[in-house]
């Protein structure tokens, strides 16, 4: 086709609108060329000049528009005019004489070539619009102009050709679209293929922190005898942390728990503090539910302790609480004993000594016979046992029967209910069980330590 490269080159200087105009002008030339094709060979040449891959005139124009405006659509005036031009020539609207069979065939070859040369969805969409566009598509054009204006005796034949063409093109469009889609998929598959033969990225898997493991161990034991697990806030009000646990302001035990108070804006409703123990959850749990209550509460607690081998400003506890209408001191000791044997092994013995906590009455301190020297105080190789320092017993944790005064704070009837509570220091237990002599290693997160407890 005689449209020279120079002309194409000159299009580069135009802006978007001028470019569309220039393409529309080329459309006239193309229409002329279409009219000149008389033999099948000429027609073949004409079609491949227009649509053959990269060098096809239409696709070269398409690339120019794409480069200029980032996208090409049926709404581009020049593109539209250009594609319609040969069609108009094939149809010779309204001027039909004789059997239109050949015209339909030319039109079909033109559409087939265009559709077949689309390589992506954007290009395909334009080809489809040329056929389907309601106002300017070929389908409408045939119906509106050709069929309507045809001589009456030609109408049946034209109608038949029209239907055949429509069916043919709709199939062709469907097939082309599927091919493009699967092509896109195929390209994506290649690009995103996972090469299973490559060595993988080795991600080191961590393990649970020893404290978490001990929590889990204890939770499992209590869970197995009907306790449920609840958690509570680490920031508490003095009411829950102290008052409701029967520790009024100025009670001396508050001094045992040097407390972190939060700095709050002036006018804050209540002071806030980092809970010094998990016991506030006794109150929150009983406020929330009626007896029977059987819960344990694992969590972090905070005190203004100076760090040393056995103290840290943050540490871990598990609170326990059981309240019902018929809980006795025997249930209490039996439960604790069961737990201690599960945790340290069936060989250990337990004992309790009187103690004092404001929220239990009576209060006890539970001891376990030293699991490391079998309660003898003597190490296996002779000499004093380093774990119990020769005492044969190890102090475990505080506990007691819930003080009736506490029930008053949660609207339980102290005459009807009874129960027990305990507060286990997890860090101490973990140190004991796993032979760790410095609580600080729990918080330093040195992997050489953590790796010893996979
Ligand atoms: N809350 C106490 C503490 O942190 C421990 C404790 C003692 C909890 C006796 C209890 C209990 O539930 O009954 O020192």
GROMACS .gro file of N, CA and C and ligand atoms in nm, residues 257 276-277 279 282 303 317 319-320 357 359-360 398-400 421-423, ligand 1:
model
   68
  257UNK      N    1   0.400  -0.431   9.764
  257UNK     CA    2   0.387  -0.428   9.619
  257UNK      C    3   0.415  -0.288   9.568
  276UNK      N    4  -0.008  -0.552   8.991
  276UNK     CA    5   0.105  -0.609   9.065
  276UNK      C    6   0.089  -0.759   9.081
  277UNK      N    7  -0.029  -0.810   9.047
  277UNK     CA    8  -0.053  -0.954   9.051
  277UNK      C    9  -0.173  -0.985   8.961
  279UNK      N   10  -0.435  -1.137   9.063
  279UNK     CA   11  -0.553  -1.151   9.148
  279UNK      C   12  -0.672  -1.061   9.108
  282UNK      N   13  -0.965  -1.227   8.971
  282UNK     CA   14  -1.065  -1.295   9.055
  282UNK      C   15  -1.191  -1.210   9.059
  303UNK      N   16   0.613  -0.502   8.915
  303UNK     CA   17   0.642  -0.440   9.045
  303UNK      C   18   0.773  -0.364   9.037
  317UNK      N   19   0.256  -1.467   8.634
  317UNK     CA   20   0.181  -1.544   8.733
  317UNK      C   21   0.068  -1.620   8.666
  319UNK      N   22  -0.305  -1.707   8.814
  319UNK     CA   23  -0.400  -1.700   8.923
  319UNK      C   24  -0.495  -1.818   8.909
  320UNK      N   25  -0.542  -1.869   9.021
  320UNK     CA   26  -0.645  -1.972   9.013
  320UNK      C   27  -0.760  -1.934   9.105
  357UNK      N   28  -0.276  -1.355  10.349
  357UNK     CA   29  -0.309  -1.268  10.235
  357UNK      C   30  -0.443  -1.204  10.268
  359UNK      N   31  -0.692  -1.138  10.097
  359UNK     CA   32  -0.810  -1.185  10.023
  359UNK      C   33  -0.835  -1.334  10.044
  360UNK      N   34  -0.758  -1.399  10.132
  360UNK     CA   35  -0.786  -1.539  10.165
  360UNK      C   36  -0.788  -1.557  10.316
  398UNK      N   37   0.158  -1.897   9.712
  398UNK     CA   38   0.057  -1.862   9.811
  398UNK      C   39  -0.081  -1.903   9.766
  399UNK      N   40  -0.168  -1.930   9.862
  399UNK     CA   41  -0.303  -1.972   9.829
  399UNK      C   42  -0.391  -1.960   9.953
  400UNK      N   43  -0.516  -1.997   9.939
  400UNK     CA   44  -0.603  -1.994  10.055
  400UNK      C   45  -0.749  -2.007  10.017
  421UNK      N   46  -0.834  -1.996   9.622
  421UNK     CA   47  -0.760  -1.920   9.522
  421UNK      C   48  -0.612  -1.948   9.541
  422UNK      N   49  -0.539  -1.931   9.434
  422UNK     CA   50  -0.393  -1.946   9.447
  422UNK      C   51  -0.326  -1.857   9.344
  423UNK      N   52  -0.200  -1.824   9.370
  423UNK     CA   53  -0.126  -1.739   9.277
  423UNK      C   54   0.013  -1.795   9.259
  455LIG     N1   55  -0.156  -1.227   9.456
  455LIG     C1   56  -0.054  -1.280   9.543
  455LIG     C2   57   0.079  -1.219   9.510
  455LIG     O1   58   0.101  -1.182   9.401
  455LIG     C3   59  -0.044  -1.429   9.527
  455LIG     C4   60  -0.164  -1.499   9.579
  455LIG     C5   61  -0.170  -1.547   9.708
  455LIG     C6   62  -0.271  -1.518   9.499
  455LIG     C7   63  -0.276  -1.613   9.756
  455LIG     C8   64  -0.384  -1.585   9.545
  455LIG     C9   65  -0.385  -1.631   9.676
  455LIG     O2   66  -0.491  -1.606   9.471
  455LIG     O3   67  -0.493  -1.698   9.722
  455LIG     O4   68   0.162  -1.213   9.594
   0.00000   0.00000   0.00000
